[in-house]
Structures are given as C-alpha cells and as structure tokens.
mmCIF file of C-alpha atoms in Angstrom:
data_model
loop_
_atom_site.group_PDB
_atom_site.id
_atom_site.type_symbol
_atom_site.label_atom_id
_atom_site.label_comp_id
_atom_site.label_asym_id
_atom_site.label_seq_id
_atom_site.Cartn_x
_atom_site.Cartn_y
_atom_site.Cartn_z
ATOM 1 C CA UNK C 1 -40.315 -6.499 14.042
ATOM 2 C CA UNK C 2 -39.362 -9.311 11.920
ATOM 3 C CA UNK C 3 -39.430 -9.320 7.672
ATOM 4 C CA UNK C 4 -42.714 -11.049 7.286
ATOM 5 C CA UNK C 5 -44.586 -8.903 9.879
ATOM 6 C CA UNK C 6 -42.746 -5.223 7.819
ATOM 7 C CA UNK C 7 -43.504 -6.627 4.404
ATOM 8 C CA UNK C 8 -47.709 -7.754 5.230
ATOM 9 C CA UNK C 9 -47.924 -4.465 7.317
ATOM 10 C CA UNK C 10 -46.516 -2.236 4.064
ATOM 11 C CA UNK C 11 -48.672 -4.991 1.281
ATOM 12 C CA UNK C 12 -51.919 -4.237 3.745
ATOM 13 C CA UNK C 13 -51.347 -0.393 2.976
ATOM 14 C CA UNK C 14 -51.817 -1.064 -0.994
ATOM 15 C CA UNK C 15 -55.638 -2.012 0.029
ATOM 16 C CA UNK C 16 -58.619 0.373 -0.869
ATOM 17 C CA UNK C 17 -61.874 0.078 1.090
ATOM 18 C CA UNK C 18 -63.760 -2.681 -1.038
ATOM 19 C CA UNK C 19 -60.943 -3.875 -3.081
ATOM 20 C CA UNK C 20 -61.555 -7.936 -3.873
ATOM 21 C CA UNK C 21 -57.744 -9.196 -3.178
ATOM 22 C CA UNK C 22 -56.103 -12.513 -3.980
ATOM 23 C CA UNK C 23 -53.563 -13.394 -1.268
ATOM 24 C CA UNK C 24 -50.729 -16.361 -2.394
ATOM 25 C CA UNK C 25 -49.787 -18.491 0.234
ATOM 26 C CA UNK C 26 -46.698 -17.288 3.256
ATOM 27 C CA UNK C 27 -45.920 -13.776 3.522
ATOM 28 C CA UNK C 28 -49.118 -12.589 1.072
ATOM 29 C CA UNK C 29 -52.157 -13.967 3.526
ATOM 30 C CA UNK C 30 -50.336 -12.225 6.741
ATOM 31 C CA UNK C 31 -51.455 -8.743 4.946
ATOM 32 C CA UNK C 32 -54.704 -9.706 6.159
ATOM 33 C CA UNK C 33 -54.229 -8.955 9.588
ATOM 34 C CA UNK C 34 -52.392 -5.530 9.264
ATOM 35 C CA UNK C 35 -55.380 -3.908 6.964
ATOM 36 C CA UNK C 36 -55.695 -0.458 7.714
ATOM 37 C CA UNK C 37 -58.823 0.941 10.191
ATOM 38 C CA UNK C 38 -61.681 1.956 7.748
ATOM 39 C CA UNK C 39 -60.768 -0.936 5.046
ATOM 40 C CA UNK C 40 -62.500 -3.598 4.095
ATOM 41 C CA UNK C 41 -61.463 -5.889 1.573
ATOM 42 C CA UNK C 42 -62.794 -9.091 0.229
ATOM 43 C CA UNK C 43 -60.627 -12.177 0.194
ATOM 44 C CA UNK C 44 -61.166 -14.335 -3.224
ATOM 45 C CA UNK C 45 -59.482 -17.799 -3.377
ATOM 46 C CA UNK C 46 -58.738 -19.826 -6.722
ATOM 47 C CA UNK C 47 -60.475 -22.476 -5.023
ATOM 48 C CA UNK C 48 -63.494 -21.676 -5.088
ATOM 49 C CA UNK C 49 -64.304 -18.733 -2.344
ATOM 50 C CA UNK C 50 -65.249 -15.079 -1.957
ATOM 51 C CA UNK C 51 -65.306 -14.134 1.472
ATOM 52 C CA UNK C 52 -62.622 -15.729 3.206
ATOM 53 C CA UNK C 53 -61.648 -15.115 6.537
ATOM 54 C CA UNK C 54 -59.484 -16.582 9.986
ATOM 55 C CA UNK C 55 -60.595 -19.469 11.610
ATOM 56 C CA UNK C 56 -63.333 -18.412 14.258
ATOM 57 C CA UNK C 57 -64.896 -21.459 16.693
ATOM 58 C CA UNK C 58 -64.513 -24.721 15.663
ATOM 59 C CA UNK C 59 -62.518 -26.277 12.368
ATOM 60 C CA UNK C 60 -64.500 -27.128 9.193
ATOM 61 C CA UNK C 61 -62.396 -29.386 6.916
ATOM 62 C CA UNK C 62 -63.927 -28.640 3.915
ATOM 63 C CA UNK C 63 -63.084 -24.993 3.977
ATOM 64 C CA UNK C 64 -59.516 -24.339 3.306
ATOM 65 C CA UNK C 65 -57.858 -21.957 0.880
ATOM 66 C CA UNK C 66 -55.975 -22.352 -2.172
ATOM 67 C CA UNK C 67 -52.753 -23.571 -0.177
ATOM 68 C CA UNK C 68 -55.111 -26.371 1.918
ATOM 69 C CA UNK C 69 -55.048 -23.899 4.984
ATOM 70 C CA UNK C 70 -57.675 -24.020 7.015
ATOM 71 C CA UNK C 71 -60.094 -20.694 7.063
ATOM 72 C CA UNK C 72 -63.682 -20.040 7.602
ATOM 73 C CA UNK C 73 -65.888 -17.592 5.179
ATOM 74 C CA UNK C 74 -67.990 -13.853 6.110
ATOM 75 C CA UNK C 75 -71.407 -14.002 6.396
ATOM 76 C CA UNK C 76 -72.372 -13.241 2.624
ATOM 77 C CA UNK C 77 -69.429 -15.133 1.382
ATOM 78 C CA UNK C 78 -69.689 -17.401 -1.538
ATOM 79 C CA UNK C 79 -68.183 -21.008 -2.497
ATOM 80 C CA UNK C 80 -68.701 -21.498 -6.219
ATOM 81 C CA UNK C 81 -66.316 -24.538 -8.873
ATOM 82 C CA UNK C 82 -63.459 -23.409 -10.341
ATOM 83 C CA UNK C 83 -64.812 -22.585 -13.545
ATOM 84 C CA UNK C 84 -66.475 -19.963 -11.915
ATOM 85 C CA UNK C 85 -63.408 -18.775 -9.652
ATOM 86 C CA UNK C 86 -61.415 -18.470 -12.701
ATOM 87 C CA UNK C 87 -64.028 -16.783 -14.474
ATOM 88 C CA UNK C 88 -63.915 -14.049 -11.992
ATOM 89 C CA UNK C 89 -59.685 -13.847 -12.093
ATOM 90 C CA UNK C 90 -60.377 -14.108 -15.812
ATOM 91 C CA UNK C 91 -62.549 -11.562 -16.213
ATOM 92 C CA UNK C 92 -60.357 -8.660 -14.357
ATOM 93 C CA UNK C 93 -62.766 -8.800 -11.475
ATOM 94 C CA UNK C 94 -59.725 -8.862 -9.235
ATOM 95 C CA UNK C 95 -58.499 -5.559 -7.740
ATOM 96 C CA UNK C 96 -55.186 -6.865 -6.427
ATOM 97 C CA UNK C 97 -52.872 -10.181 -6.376
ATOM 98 C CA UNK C 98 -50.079 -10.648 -3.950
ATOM 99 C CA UNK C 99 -47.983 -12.989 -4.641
ATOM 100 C CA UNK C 100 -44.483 -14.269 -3.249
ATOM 101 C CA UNK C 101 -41.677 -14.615 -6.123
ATOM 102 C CA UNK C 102 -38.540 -16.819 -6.170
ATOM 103 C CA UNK C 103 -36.989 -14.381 -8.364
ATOM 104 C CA UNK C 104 -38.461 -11.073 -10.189
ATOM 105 C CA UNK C 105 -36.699 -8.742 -12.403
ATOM 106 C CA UNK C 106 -36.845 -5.194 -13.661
ATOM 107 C CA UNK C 107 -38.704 -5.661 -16.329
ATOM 108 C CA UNK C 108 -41.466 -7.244 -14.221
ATOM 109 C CA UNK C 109 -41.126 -10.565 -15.172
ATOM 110 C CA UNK C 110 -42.246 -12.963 -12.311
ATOM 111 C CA UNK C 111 -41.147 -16.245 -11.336
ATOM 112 C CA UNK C 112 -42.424 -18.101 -8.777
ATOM 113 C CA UNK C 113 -43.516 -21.256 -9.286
ATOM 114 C CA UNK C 114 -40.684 -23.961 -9.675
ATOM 115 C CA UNK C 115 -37.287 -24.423 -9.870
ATOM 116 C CA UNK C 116 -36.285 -27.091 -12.672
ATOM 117 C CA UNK C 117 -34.910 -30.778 -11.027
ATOM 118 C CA UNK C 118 -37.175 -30.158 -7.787
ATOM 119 C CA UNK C 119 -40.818 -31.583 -7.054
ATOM 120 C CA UNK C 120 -42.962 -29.050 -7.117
ATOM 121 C CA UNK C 121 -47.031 -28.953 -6.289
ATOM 122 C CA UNK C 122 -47.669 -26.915 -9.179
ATOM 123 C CA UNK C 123 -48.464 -23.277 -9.584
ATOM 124 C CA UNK C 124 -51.888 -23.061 -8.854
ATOM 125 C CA UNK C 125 -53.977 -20.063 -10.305
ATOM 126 C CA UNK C 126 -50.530 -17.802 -10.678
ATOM 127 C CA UNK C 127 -50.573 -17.522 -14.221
ATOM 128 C CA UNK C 128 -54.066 -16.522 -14.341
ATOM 129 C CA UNK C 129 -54.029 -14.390 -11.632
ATOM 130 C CA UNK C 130 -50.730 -12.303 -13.056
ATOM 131 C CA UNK C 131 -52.816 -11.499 -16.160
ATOM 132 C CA UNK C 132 -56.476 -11.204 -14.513
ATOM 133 C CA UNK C 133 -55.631 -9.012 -11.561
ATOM 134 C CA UNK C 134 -55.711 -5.262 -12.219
ATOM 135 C CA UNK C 135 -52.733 -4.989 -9.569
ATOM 136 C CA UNK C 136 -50.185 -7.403 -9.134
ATOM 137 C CA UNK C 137 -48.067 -7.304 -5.966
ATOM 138 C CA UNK C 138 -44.623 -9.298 -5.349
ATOM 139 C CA UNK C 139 -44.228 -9.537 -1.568
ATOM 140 C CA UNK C 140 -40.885 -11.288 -0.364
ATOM 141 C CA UNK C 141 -37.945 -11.703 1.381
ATOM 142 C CA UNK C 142 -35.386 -9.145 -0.445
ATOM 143 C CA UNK C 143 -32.922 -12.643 -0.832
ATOM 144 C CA UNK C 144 -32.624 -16.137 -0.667
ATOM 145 C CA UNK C 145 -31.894 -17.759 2.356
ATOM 146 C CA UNK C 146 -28.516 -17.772 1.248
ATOM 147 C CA UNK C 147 -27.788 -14.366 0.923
ATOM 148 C CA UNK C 148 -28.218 -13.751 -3.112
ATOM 149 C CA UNK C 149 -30.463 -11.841 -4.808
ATOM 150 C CA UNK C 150 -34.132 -12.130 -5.577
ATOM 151 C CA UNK C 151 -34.501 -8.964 -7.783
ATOM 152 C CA UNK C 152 -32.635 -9.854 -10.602
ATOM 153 C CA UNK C 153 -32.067 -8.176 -14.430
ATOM 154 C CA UNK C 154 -33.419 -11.028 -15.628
ATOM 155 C CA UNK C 155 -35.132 -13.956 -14.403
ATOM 156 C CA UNK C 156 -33.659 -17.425 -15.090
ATOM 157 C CA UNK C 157 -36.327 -19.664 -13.615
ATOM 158 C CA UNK C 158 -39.414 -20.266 -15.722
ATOM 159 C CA UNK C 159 -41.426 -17.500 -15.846
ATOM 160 C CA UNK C 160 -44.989 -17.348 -13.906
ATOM 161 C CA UNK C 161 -45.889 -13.977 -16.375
ATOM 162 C CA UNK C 162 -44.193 -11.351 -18.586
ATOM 163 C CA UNK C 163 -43.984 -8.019 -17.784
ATOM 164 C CA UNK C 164 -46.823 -8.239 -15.121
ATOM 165 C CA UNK C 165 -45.513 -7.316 -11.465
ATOM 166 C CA UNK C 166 -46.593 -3.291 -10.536
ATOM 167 C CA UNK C 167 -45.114 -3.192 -7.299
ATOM 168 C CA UNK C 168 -42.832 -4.854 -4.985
ATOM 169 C CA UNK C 169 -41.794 -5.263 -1.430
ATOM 170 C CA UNK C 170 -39.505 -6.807 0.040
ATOM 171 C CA UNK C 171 -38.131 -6.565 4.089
ATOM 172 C CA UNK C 172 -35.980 -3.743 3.375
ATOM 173 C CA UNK C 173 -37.486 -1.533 0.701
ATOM 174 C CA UNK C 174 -40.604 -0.593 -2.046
ATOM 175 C CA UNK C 175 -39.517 -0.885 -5.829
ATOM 176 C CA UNK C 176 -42.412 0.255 -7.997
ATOM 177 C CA UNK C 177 -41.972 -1.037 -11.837
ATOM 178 C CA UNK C 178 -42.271 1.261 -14.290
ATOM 179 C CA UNK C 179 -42.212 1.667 -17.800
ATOM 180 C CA UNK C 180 -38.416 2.104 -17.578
ATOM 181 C CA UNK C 181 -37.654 0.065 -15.264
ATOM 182 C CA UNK C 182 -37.353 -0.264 -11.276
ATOM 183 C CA UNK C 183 -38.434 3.288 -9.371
ATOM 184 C CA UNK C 184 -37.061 2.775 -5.473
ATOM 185 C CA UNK C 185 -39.922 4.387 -3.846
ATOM 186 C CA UNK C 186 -39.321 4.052 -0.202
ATOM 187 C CA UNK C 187 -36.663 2.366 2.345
ATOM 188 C CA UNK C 188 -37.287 0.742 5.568
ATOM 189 C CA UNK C 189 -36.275 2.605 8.311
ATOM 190 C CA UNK C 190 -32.487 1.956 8.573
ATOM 191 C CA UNK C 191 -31.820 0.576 5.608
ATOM 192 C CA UNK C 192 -29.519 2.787 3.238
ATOM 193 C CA UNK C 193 -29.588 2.824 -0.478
ATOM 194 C CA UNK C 194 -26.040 1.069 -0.867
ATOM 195 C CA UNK C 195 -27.409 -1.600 1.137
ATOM 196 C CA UNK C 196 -30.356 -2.342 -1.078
ATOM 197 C CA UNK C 197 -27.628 -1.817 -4.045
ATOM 198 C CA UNK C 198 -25.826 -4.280 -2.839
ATOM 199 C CA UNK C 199 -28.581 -6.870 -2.431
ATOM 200 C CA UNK C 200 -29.885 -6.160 -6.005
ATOM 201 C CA UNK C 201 -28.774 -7.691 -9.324
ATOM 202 C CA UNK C 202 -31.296 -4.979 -11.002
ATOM 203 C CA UNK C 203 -30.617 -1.719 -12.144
ATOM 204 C CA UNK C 204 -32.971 0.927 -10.630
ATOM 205 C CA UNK C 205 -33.626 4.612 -9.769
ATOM 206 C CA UNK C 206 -33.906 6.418 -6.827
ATOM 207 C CA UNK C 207 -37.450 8.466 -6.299
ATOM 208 C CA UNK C 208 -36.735 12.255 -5.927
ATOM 209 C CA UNK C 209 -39.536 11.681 -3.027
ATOM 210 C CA UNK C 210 -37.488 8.498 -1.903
ATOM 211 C CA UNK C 211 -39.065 8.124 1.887
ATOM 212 C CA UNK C 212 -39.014 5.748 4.450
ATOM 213 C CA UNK C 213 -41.435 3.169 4.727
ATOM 214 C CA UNK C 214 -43.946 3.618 7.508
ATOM 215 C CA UNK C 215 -44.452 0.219 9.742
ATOM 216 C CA UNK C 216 -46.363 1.309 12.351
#
C-alpha cells in the first residue's frame, strides 16, 4: 500500500457519521474514498459548496473545488458566494479540516502555505479554516522528498496558524498534540519507534497504549 493510500485510509477513520469536513487539496481529498461503512460525511469547499462529491457522468466545468478539480455535488447539496462559505468556516460550523503541511511542529503550529523566494498560488481558506474548524487534521508525508523532517520543534516557514493542529498523520505514524506537546499514539505496522525518532526534529512521548495503526 503506498503513503497516500495509509495516511487517507487512517484521516477517513477520524470521521463521525454526519460530520461536515473540509478536505485541502492531495493527500486530504483521497480520505474521501476510504470513509468507514455506516459514515456519512458532508464535503464543504471554501469555494462555495456543501455537498461535494466524485465526478459521476459527464464533466460540468463550473463545478470544481477549492483546488480547480473537477467534482460534481449530492442531491441536496448547496453552491452559495464566498461570503457565505466563509461564514460557515467562520462560524465553527466545521467539524473537521484536513489539511497537508510543509512543516508542523510540536507546539501545533502549522505551515503550509509558502515557502519565501517561490511563486506561490496563495493559501486559500487555510487560515480561516485552522481557526474555524472544531478539528484540525495535518495529513502528510512524514518528510520531504529529500529525506528531512516535516515535524519540526519549531516551524521556520510562515506560519498558516498558531497552536491549531489536534492531530497528525503522516505514512508511518499518529502524533496527537497535546497540551504538552506531541503524544505518539499509534505506529504503522512495521515501523519502530527509533525510526520515527529518527525522522523527527520534535520532541515527543510515547502512549502507554502506543498501538499499531490499523489500514485495512
């Protein structure tokens, strides 16, 4: 199984029956496709949208999501301006956010927007959806492409939102943040501890109830 397919199956497990979730762009709209049987979640969109789903029958090219990918909408969906959309972030109507991160640290800082010098689109809703969702949810690669480290002990690209991330997961392993600091919750299976030590600039704990992460 590769990382992307382990990290959306574990993100998809987060999701209660009903929950209205906010998937970022990548790795965060592939939880989509793993929820669990029994739950149902609605898919909101900065954009504009409520009811998002996967492209069934023919293209429409005015519905895409906030990343210009095209999707198609539930019966019973809803497209609305962004004043509205934001209203609803905004107003903590949000049950979870899952975001990717170019770095995060262990005090739950999030950055994931740009990286100074380099042309970047811009950051979209992030910054409103770090501090509108009730649940925000890093999802990502545990390190660059390059080998270094992601989870850091503190961020040095500008940050997206302070203090804000409650959970992450990455292809080998679940931190949860906590109110001192990173809690490893569960491994994937074959991944030891020193590994993940060794791929993380943070400092964190081990869980008494450390487990391994299930991705059937």
């Amino acid at each position: 199984m590769d990382a992307k397919t382990i990290i959306a199956k574990r993100v998809a497990r987060e999701f209660m029956d009903g929950y209205i979730v906010n998937l970022g762009i990548g790795i965060p709209t592939l939880a989509a496709d793993f929820l669990p049987e029994g739950v149902s979640v609605i898919i909101q969109s900065e954009n504009g949208f409520v009811g998002l789903a996967p492209i069934e029958g023919s293209l429409d090219p005015d519905l895409v999501n906030a990343g210009g990918k095209p999707v198609s909408i539930i019966p019973g969906g809803a497209v609305f301006d962004s004043a509205m959309s934001f209203a609803i972030i905004r107003g903590g109507h949000v049950d979870a956010t899952v975001l990717g991160a170019l770095e995060v640290d262990q005090e739950g800082n999030l950055a994931n927007w740009m990286v100074p010098g380099k042309l970047v689109p811009g950051m979209g809703g992030a910054m409103d959806l770090v501090s509108g969702a009730k649940t925000v949810i890093v999802a990502m690669e545990h390190t660059a492409k390059d080998g270094s480290p992601k989870i850091l002990k503190k961020c040095a690209l500008p940050l997206t939102g302070k203090g804000v991330v409650n959970l992450i997961v990455t292809n080998l392993c679940v931190f949860a943040v906590t109110q001192t600091g990173l809690l490893l919750k569960e491994t994937v299976p074959g991944v030891t501890v020193d590994e993940i030590r060794g791929k993380t600039a943070a400092d964190f704990t081990v869980a008494e109830d450390l487990c391994t992460m299930s991705i059937q």
